[in-house]
Short mmCIF file of C-alpha atoms and ligand atoms in Angstrom, two decimals:
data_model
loop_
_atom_site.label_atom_id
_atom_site.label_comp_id
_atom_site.label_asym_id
_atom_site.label_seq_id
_atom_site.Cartn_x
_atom_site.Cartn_y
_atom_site.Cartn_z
CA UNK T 1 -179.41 37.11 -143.11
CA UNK T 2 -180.51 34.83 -140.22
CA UNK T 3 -183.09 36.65 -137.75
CA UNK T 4 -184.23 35.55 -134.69
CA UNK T 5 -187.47 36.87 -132.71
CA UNK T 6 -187.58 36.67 -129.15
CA UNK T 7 -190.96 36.53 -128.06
CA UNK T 8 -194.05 34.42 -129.43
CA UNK T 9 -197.68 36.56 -129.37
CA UNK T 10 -199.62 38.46 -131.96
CA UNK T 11 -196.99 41.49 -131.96
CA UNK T 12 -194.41 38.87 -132.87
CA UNK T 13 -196.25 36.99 -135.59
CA UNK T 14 -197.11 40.64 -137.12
CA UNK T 15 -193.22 41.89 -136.84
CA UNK T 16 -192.30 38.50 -138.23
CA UNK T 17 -194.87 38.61 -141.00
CA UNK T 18 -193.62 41.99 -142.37
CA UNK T 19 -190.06 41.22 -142.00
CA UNK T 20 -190.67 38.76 -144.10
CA UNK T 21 -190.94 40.71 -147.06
CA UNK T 22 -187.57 41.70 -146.85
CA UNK T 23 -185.24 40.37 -149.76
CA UNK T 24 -182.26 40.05 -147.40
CA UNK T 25 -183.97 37.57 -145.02
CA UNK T 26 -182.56 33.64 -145.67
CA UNK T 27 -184.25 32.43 -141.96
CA UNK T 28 -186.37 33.63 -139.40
CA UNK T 29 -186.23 31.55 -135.93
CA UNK T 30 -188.96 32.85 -133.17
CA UNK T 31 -187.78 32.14 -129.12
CA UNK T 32 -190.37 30.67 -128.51
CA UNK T 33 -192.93 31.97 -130.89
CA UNK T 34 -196.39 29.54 -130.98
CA UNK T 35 -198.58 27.67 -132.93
CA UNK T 36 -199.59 30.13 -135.84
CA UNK T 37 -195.40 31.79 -135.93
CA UNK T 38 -194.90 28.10 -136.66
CA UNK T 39 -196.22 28.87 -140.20
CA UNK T 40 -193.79 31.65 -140.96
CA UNK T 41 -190.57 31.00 -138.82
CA UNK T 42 -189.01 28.53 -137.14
CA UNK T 43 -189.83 28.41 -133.58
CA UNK T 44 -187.23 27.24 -130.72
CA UNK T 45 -188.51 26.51 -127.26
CA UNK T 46 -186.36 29.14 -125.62
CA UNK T 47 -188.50 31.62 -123.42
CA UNK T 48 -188.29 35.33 -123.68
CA UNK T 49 -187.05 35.54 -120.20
CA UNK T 50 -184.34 32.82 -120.62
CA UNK T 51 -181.73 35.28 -121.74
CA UNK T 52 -178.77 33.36 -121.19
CA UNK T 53 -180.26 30.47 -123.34
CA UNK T 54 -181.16 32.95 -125.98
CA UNK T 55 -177.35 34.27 -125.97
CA UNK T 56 -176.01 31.08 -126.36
CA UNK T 57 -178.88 29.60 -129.17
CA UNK T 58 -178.01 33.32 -130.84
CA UNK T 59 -174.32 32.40 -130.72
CA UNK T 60 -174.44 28.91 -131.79
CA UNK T 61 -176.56 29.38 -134.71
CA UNK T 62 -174.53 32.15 -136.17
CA UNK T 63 -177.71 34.71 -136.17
CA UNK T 64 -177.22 38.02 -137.87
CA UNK T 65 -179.42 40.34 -135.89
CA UNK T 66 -182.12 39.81 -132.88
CA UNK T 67 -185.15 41.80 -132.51
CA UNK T 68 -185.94 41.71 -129.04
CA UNK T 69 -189.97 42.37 -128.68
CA UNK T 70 -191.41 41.87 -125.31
CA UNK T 71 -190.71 44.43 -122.13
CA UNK T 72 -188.94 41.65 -119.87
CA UNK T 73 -185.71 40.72 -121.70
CA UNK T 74 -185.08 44.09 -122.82
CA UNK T 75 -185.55 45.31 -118.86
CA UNK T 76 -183.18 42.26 -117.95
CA UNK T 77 -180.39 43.17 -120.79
CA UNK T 78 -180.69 40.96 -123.31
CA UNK T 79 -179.52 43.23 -125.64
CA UNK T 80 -176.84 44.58 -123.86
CA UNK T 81 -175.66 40.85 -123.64
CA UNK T 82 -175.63 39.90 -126.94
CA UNK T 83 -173.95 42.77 -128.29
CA UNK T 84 -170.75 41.64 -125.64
CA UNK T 85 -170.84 39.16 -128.00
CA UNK T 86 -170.97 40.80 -131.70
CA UNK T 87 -174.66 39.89 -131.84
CA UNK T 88 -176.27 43.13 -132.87
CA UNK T 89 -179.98 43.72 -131.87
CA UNK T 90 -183.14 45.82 -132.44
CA UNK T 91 -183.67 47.35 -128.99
CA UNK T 92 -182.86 49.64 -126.02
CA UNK T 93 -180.39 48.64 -124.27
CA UNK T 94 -180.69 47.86 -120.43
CA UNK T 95 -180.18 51.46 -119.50
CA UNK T 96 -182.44 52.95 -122.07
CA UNK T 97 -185.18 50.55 -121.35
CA UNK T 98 -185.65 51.68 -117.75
CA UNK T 99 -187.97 54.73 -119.55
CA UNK T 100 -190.74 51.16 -119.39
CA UNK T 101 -188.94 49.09 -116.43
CA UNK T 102 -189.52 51.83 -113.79
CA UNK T 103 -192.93 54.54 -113.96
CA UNK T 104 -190.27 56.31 -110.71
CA UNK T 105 -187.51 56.70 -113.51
CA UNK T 106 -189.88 58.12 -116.49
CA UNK T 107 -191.41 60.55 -114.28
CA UNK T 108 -189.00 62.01 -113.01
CA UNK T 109 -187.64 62.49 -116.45
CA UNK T 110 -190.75 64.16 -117.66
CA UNK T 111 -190.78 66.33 -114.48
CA UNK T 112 -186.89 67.15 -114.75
CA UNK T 113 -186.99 67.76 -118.84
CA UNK T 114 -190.55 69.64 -118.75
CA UNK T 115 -192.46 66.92 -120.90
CA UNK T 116 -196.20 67.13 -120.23
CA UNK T 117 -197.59 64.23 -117.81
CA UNK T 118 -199.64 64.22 -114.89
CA UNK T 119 -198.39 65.08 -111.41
CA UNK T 120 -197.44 62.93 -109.08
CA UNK T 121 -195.36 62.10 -105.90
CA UNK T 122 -192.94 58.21 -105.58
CA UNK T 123 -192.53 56.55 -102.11
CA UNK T 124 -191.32 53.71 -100.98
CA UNK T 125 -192.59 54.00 -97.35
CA UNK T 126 -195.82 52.54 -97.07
CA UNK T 127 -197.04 55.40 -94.11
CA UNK T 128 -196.24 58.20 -96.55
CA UNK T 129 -198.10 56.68 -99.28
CA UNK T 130 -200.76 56.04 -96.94
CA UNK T 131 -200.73 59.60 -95.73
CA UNK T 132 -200.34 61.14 -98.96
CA UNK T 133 -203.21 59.79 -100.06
CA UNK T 134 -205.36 61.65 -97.11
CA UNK T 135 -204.84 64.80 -99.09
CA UNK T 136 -205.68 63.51 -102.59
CA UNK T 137 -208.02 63.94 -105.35
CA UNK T 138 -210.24 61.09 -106.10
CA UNK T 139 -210.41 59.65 -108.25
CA UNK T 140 -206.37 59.04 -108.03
CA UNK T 141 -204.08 56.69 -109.98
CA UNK T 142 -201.94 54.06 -108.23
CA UNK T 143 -199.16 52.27 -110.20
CA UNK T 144 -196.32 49.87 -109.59
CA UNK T 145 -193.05 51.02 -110.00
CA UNK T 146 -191.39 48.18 -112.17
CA UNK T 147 -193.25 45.52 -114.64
CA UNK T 148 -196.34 43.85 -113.91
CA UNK T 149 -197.69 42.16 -117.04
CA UNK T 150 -199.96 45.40 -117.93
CA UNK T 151 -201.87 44.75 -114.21
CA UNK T 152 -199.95 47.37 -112.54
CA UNK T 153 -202.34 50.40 -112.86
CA UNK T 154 -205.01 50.87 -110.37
CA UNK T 155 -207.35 53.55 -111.08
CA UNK T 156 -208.92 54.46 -107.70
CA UNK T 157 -212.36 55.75 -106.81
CA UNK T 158 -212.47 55.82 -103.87
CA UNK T 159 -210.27 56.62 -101.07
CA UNK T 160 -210.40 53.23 -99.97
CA UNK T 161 -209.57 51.52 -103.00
CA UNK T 162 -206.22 53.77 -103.12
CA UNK T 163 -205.39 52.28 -99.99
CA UNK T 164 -206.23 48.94 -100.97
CA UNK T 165 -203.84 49.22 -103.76
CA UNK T 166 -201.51 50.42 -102.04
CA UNK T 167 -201.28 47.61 -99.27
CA UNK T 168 -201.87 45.22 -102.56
CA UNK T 169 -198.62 46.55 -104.01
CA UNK T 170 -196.72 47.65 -101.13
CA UNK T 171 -197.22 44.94 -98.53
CA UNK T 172 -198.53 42.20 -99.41
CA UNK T 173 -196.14 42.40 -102.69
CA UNK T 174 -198.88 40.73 -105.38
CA UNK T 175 -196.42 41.81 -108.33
CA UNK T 176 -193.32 41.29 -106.19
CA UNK T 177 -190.29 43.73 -106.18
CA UNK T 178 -192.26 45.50 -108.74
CA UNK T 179 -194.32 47.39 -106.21
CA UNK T 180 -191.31 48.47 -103.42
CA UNK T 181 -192.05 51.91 -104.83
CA UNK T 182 -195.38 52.75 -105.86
CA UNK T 183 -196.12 56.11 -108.45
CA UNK T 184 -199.75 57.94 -106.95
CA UNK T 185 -200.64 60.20 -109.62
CA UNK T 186 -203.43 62.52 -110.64
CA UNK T 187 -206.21 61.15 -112.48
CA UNK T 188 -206.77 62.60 -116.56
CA UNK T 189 -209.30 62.37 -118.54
CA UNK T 190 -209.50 62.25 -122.66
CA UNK T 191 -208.91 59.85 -125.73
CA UNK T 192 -206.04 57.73 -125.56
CA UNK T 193 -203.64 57.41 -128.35
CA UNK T 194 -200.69 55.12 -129.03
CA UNK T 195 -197.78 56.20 -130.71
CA UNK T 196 -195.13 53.89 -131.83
CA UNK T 197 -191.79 55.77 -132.96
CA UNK T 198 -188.29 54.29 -134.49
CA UNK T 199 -185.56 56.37 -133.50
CA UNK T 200 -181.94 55.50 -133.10
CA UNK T 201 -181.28 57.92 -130.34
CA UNK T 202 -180.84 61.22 -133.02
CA UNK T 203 -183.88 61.28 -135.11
CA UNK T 204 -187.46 59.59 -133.82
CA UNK T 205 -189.85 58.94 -136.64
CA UNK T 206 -193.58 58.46 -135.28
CA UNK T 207 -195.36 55.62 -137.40
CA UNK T 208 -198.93 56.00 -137.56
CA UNK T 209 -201.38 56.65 -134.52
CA UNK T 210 -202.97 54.05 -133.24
CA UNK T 211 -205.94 53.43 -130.65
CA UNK T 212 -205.86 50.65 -128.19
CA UNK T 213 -209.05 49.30 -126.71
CA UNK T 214 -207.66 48.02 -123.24
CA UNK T 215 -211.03 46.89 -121.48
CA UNK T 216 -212.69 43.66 -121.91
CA UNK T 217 -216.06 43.78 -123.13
CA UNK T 218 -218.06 46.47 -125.21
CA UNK T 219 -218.75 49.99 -124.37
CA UNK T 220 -215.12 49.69 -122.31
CA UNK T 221 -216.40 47.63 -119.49
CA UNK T 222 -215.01 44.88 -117.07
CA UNK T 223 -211.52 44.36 -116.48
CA UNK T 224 -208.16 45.69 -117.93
CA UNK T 225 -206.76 43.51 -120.84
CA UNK T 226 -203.61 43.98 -122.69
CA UNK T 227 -205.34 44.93 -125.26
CA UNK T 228 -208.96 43.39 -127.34
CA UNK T 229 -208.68 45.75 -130.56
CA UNK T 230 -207.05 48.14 -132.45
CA UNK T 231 -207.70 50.79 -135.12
CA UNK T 232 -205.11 52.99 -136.87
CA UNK T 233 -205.15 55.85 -137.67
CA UNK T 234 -206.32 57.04 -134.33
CA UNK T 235 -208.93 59.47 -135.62
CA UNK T 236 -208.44 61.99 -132.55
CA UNK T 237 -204.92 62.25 -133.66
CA UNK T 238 -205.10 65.42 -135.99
CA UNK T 239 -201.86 66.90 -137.94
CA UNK T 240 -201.85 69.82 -135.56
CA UNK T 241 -201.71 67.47 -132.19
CA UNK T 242 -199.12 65.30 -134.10
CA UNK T 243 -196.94 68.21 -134.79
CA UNK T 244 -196.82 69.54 -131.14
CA UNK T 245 -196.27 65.94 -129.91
CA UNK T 246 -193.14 66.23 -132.42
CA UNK T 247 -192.05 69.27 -130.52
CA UNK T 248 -193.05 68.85 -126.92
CA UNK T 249 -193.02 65.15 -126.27
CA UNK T 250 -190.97 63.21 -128.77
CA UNK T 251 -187.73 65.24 -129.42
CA UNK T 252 -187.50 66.11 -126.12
CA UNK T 253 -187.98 62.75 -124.74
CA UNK T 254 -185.31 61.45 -126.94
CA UNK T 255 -182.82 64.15 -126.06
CA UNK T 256 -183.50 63.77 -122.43
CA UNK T 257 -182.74 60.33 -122.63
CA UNK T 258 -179.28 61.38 -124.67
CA UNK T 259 -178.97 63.83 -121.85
CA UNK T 260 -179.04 61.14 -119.30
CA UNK T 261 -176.72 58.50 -121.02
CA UNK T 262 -179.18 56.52 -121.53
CA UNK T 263 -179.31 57.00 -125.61
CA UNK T 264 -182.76 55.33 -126.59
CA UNK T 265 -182.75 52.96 -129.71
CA UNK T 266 -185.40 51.00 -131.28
CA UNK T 267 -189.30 51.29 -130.73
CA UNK T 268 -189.92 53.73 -128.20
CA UNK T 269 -194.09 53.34 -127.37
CA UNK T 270 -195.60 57.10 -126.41
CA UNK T 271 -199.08 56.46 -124.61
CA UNK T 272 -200.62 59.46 -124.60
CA UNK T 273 -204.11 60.91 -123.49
CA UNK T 274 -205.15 64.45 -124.92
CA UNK T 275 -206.70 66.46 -121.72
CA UNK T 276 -207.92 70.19 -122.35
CA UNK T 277 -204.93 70.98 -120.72
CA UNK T 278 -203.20 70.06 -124.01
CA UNK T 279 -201.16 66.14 -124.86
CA UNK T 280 -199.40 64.52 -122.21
CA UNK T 281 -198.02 61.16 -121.55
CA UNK T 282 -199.44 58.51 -119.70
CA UNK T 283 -196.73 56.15 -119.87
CA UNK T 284 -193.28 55.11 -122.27
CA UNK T 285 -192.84 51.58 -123.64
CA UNK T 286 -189.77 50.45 -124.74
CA UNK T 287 -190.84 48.15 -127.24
CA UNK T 288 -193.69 47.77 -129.52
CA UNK T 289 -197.36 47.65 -128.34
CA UNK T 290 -199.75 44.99 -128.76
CA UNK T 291 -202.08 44.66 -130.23
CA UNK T 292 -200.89 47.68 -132.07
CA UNK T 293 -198.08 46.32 -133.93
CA UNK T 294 -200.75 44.26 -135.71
CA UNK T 295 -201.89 47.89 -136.99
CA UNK T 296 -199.24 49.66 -137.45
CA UNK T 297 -196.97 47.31 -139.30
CA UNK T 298 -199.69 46.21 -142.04
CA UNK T 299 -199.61 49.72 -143.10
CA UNK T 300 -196.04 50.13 -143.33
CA UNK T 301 -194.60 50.91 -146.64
CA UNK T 302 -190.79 50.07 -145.78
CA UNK T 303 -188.34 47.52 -145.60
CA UNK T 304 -189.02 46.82 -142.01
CA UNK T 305 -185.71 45.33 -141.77
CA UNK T 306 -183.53 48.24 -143.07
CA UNK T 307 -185.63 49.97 -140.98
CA UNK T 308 -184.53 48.54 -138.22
CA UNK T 309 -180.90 48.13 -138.54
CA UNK T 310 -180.81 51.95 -138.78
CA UNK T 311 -181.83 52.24 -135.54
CA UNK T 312 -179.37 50.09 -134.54
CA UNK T 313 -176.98 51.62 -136.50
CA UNK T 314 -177.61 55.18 -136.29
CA UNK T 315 -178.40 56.13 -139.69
CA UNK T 316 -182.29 56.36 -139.63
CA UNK T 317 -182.12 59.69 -141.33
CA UNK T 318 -180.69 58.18 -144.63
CA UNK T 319 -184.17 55.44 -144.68
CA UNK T 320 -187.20 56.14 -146.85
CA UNK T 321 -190.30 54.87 -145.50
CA UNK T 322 -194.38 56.14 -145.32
CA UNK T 323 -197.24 54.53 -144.19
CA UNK T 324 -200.60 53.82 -146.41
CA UNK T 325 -203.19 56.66 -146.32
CA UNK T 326 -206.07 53.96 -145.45
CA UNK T 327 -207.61 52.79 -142.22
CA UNK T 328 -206.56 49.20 -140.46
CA UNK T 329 -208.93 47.61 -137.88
CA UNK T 330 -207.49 44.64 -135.68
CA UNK T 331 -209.89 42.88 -133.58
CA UNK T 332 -208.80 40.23 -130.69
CA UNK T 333 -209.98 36.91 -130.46
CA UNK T 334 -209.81 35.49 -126.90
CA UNK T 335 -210.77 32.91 -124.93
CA UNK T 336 -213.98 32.40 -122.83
CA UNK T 337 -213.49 34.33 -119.41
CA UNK T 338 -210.19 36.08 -120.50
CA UNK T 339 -208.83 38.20 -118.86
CA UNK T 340 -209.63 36.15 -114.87
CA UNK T 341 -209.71 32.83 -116.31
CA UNK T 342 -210.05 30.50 -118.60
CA UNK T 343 -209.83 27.18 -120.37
CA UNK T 344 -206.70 26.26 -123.04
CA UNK T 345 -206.53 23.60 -125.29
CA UNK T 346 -209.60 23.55 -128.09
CA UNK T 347 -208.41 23.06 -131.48
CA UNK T 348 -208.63 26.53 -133.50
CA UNK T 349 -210.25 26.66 -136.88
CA UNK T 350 -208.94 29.35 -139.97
CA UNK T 351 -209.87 30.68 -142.74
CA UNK T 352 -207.53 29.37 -145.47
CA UNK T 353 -206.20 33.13 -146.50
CA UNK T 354 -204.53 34.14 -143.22
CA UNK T 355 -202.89 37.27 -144.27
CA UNK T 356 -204.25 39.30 -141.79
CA UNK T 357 -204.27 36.84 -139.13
CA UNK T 358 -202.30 37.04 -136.36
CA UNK T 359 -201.71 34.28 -133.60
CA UNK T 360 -201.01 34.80 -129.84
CA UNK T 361 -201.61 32.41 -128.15
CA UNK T 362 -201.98 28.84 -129.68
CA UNK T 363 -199.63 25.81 -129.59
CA UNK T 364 -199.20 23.20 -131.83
CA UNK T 365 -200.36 19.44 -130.96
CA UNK T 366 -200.02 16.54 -133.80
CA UNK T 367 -199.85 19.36 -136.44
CA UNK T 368 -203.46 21.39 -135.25
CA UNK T 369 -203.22 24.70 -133.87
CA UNK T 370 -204.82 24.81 -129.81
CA UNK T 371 -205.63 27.51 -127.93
CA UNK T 372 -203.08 28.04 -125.13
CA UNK T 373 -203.18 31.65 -123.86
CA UNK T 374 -206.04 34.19 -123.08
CA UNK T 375 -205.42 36.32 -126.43
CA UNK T 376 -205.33 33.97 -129.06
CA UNK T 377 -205.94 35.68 -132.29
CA UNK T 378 -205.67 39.29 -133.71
CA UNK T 379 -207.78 39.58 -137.07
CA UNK T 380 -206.24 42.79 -139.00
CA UNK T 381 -207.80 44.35 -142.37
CA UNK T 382 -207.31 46.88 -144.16
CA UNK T 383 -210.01 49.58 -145.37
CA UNK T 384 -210.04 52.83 -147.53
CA UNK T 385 -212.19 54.31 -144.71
CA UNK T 386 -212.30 53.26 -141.12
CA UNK T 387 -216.02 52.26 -141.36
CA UNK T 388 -214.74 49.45 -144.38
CA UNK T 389 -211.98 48.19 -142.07
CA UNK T 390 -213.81 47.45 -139.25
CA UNK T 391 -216.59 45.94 -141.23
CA UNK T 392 -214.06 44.03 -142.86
CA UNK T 393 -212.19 42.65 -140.00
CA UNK T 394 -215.45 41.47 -137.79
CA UNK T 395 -216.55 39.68 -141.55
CA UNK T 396 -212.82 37.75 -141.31
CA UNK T 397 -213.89 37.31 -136.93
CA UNK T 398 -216.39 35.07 -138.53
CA UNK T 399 -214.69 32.37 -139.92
CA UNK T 400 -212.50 31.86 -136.99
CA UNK T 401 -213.86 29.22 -134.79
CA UNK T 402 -212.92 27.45 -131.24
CA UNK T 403 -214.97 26.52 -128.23
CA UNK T 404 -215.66 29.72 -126.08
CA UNK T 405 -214.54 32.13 -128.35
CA UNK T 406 -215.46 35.67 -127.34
CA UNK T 407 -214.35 39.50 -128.71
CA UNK T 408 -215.61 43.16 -128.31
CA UNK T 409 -218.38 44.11 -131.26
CA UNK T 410 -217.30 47.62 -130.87
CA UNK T 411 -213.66 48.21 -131.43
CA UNK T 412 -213.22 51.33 -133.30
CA UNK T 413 -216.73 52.52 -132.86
CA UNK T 414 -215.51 55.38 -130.55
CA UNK T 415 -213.48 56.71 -133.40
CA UNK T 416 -216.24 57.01 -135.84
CA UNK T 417 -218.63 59.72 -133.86
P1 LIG D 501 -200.37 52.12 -118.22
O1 LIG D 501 -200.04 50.71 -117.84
O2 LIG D 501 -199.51 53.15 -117.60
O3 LIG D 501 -200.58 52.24 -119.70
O4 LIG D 501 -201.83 52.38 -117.69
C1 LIG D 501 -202.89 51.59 -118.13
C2 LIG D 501 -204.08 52.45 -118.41
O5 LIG D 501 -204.48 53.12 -117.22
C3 LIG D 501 -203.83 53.57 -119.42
O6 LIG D 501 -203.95 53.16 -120.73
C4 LIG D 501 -204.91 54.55 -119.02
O7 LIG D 501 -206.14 54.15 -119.59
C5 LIG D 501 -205.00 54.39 -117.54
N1 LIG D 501 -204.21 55.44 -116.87
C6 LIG D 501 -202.91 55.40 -116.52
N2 LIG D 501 -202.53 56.55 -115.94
C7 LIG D 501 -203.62 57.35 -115.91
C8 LIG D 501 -203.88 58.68 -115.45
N3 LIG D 501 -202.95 59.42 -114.85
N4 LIG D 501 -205.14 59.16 -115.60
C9 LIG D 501 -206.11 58.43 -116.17
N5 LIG D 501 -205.92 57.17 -116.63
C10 LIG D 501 -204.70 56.63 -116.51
N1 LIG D 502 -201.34 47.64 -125.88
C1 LIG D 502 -200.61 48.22 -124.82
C2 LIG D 502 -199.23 47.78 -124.69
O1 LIG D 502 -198.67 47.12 -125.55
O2 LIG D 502 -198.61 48.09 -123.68
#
């Protein structure tokens, strides 16, 4: 079979790395995929957004199936488009992916099918936000309807800061259409835990937990990332929580979404935070996370493939697949000043075994690998006990090298108290 990959970060180079493995696969082309994808597929210079381009290099080339990865072309209907033309395509389709493309849409849902989430109130009037937000509890939660590269979240605390993000989102539009409505919600408290789930609309099968760590530097401090680490299992994640997620947040969600006409197929993301007042659900990706993927999938005992075409299909029932009973640590290389700014361009030095290594952001110049995004490597090992992976993965952190480098020390600490 000939694959393609839209997208071309760490997620990517981990979904591509696993896929791989499968027998069936004769060529793997990533749109775009980077420097380090480079190694395993072969990369076209077709952006993930440039969905009619991707239709029309998906058509020309005779692919077999496209796994769509990254939010934006599955909120734009890339896989709505290339099924019109036979293509078919792990993914929601444009009116199941709305459950990520608009917070309005998936709370709503929660509210209407009784899934557990915090409350909240949607406007799109600026003076009612404003005056909503007299009566509030601070601290309060401001988001952005639509996408907004991860930035969309404001976690207020103060009064003023609400309003601030407000005004930020609703007037003087810094993520654009994205913020016409605006989601003010109450503010929860507890571990966070990432679930990543195939379904194909009938059956959702959770893979294992995962924990994100979303801040910057150590002890979760500075500014929101998309992610600088990840460890799964997620050690807060017990059998007994897992088993009441099954019944009160997954099934349901999945059903609602039936319900709706909206039948959800592919990776459908469950963010979670577990309050005293039980499991509920921060937020709904469509698609997997990152730098979870580059977790989740090293564990994966499974034809990935197969996997996927069931969801597509419909038949996820009839597929056999488990995850290993051991501990994976992945820990995010970035550049100097990430996440505000920073430089691109130094040449990047690795290890020769690059099993675990995944690459996000790098570009190829004369045949070296360069750095060219903020995120530029995710370093993934694998331990019988989550103590071995993480020392195992920082040991790997070593022998990675370009100017500036910087990553947490403590990713995955928090999990072993
Ligand atoms: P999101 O983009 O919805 O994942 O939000 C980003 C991050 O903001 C989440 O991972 C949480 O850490 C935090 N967050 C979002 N909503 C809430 C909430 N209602 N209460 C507390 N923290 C939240
Ligand atoms: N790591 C969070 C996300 O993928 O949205």
């Amino acid at each position: 079979m000939k694959l393609a990959v839209v997208g071309g970060g760490g997620r990517e180079h981990a979904i591509i790395k696993k896929i791989k493995e499968s027998k069936r696969v004769e060529a793997i082309y990533a749109l775009p995929g980077n420097g380090g994808i480079a190694e395993d597929a072969i990369c076209v210079n077709i952006g993930a957004k440039e969905v009619d381009k991707i239709v029309e290099f998906a058509v020309k080339n005779k692919i077999d199936y496209v796994i769509v990865a990254p939010d934006d072309p599955l909120v734009m209907g890339l896989v709505d488009m290339l099924e019109e033309e036979g293509i078919p395509c792990f993914g929601p389709d444009k009116a199941a992916a709305i459950i990520e493309g608009s917070k309005a849409f998936s709370k709503d849902l929660m509210k209407k099918y009784n899934i557990p989430t915090a409350d909240y109130a949607v406007f799109t009037e600026i003076n009612e936000a404003l005056s909503y937000l007299e009566s509030c509890k601070i601290p309060v939660v401001v988001k952005a309807d639509g996408l907004a590269l991860g930035k969309g979240v404001i976690i207020a605390e103060t009064k003023e800061q609400a309003i601030d993000a407000v005004k930020m989102m609703m007037t003087e539009k810094k993520f654009g259409d994205s913020g016409n409505k605006v989601v003010i919600e109450e503010f929860l408290t507890g571990p966070e835990v990432s679930v990543l789930s195939f379904t194909d609309g009938n059956v959702v099968i959770p893979m294992v937990s995962s924990m994100d760590h979303k801040r910057a530097l150590d002890g979760d401090k500075g500014p929101n990332t998309g992610g600088m680490g990840t460890i799964a299992p997620n050690p807060f994640y017990t059998k007994e929580i897992a088993e009441d997620c099954m019944e009160k947040i997954f099934i349901p969600t999945i059903e609602a979404m039936k319900s709706e006409g909206r039948t959800f197929k592919g990776c459908l993301y469950f963010g979670l935070m577990i309050t005293d007042d039980g499991v509920k659900v921060i937020e709904y990706n469509a698609r997997f996370g990152d730098p979870e993927t580059q977790v989740v999938l090293p564990l994966l005992k499974g034809d990935l493939l197969e996997i996927m075409e069931a969801t597509t299909n419909g038949t996820l029932k009839d597929i056999d697949f488990t995850f290993e009973d051991k501990y994976a640590c992945c820990v995010v290389v970035a550049s100097g000043g990430y996440p505000v700014e920073y430089k691109k361009g130094y040449g990047v030095s690795l290890p020769e075994k690059k099993l675990g290594i995944f690459v996000a952001g790098t570009k190829l110049i004369d045949g070296k690998q360069v750095t060219c995004g903020g995120r530029v490597l995710g370093v993934t090992e694998i331990g019988d006990t989550l103590e071995e992976a993480i020392e195992k993965s920082y040991e790997t952190v070593k022998k990675v090298n370009f100017t500036d480098l910087f990553y947490r020390t403590d990713i995955g600490r928090r999990g072993m108290k």
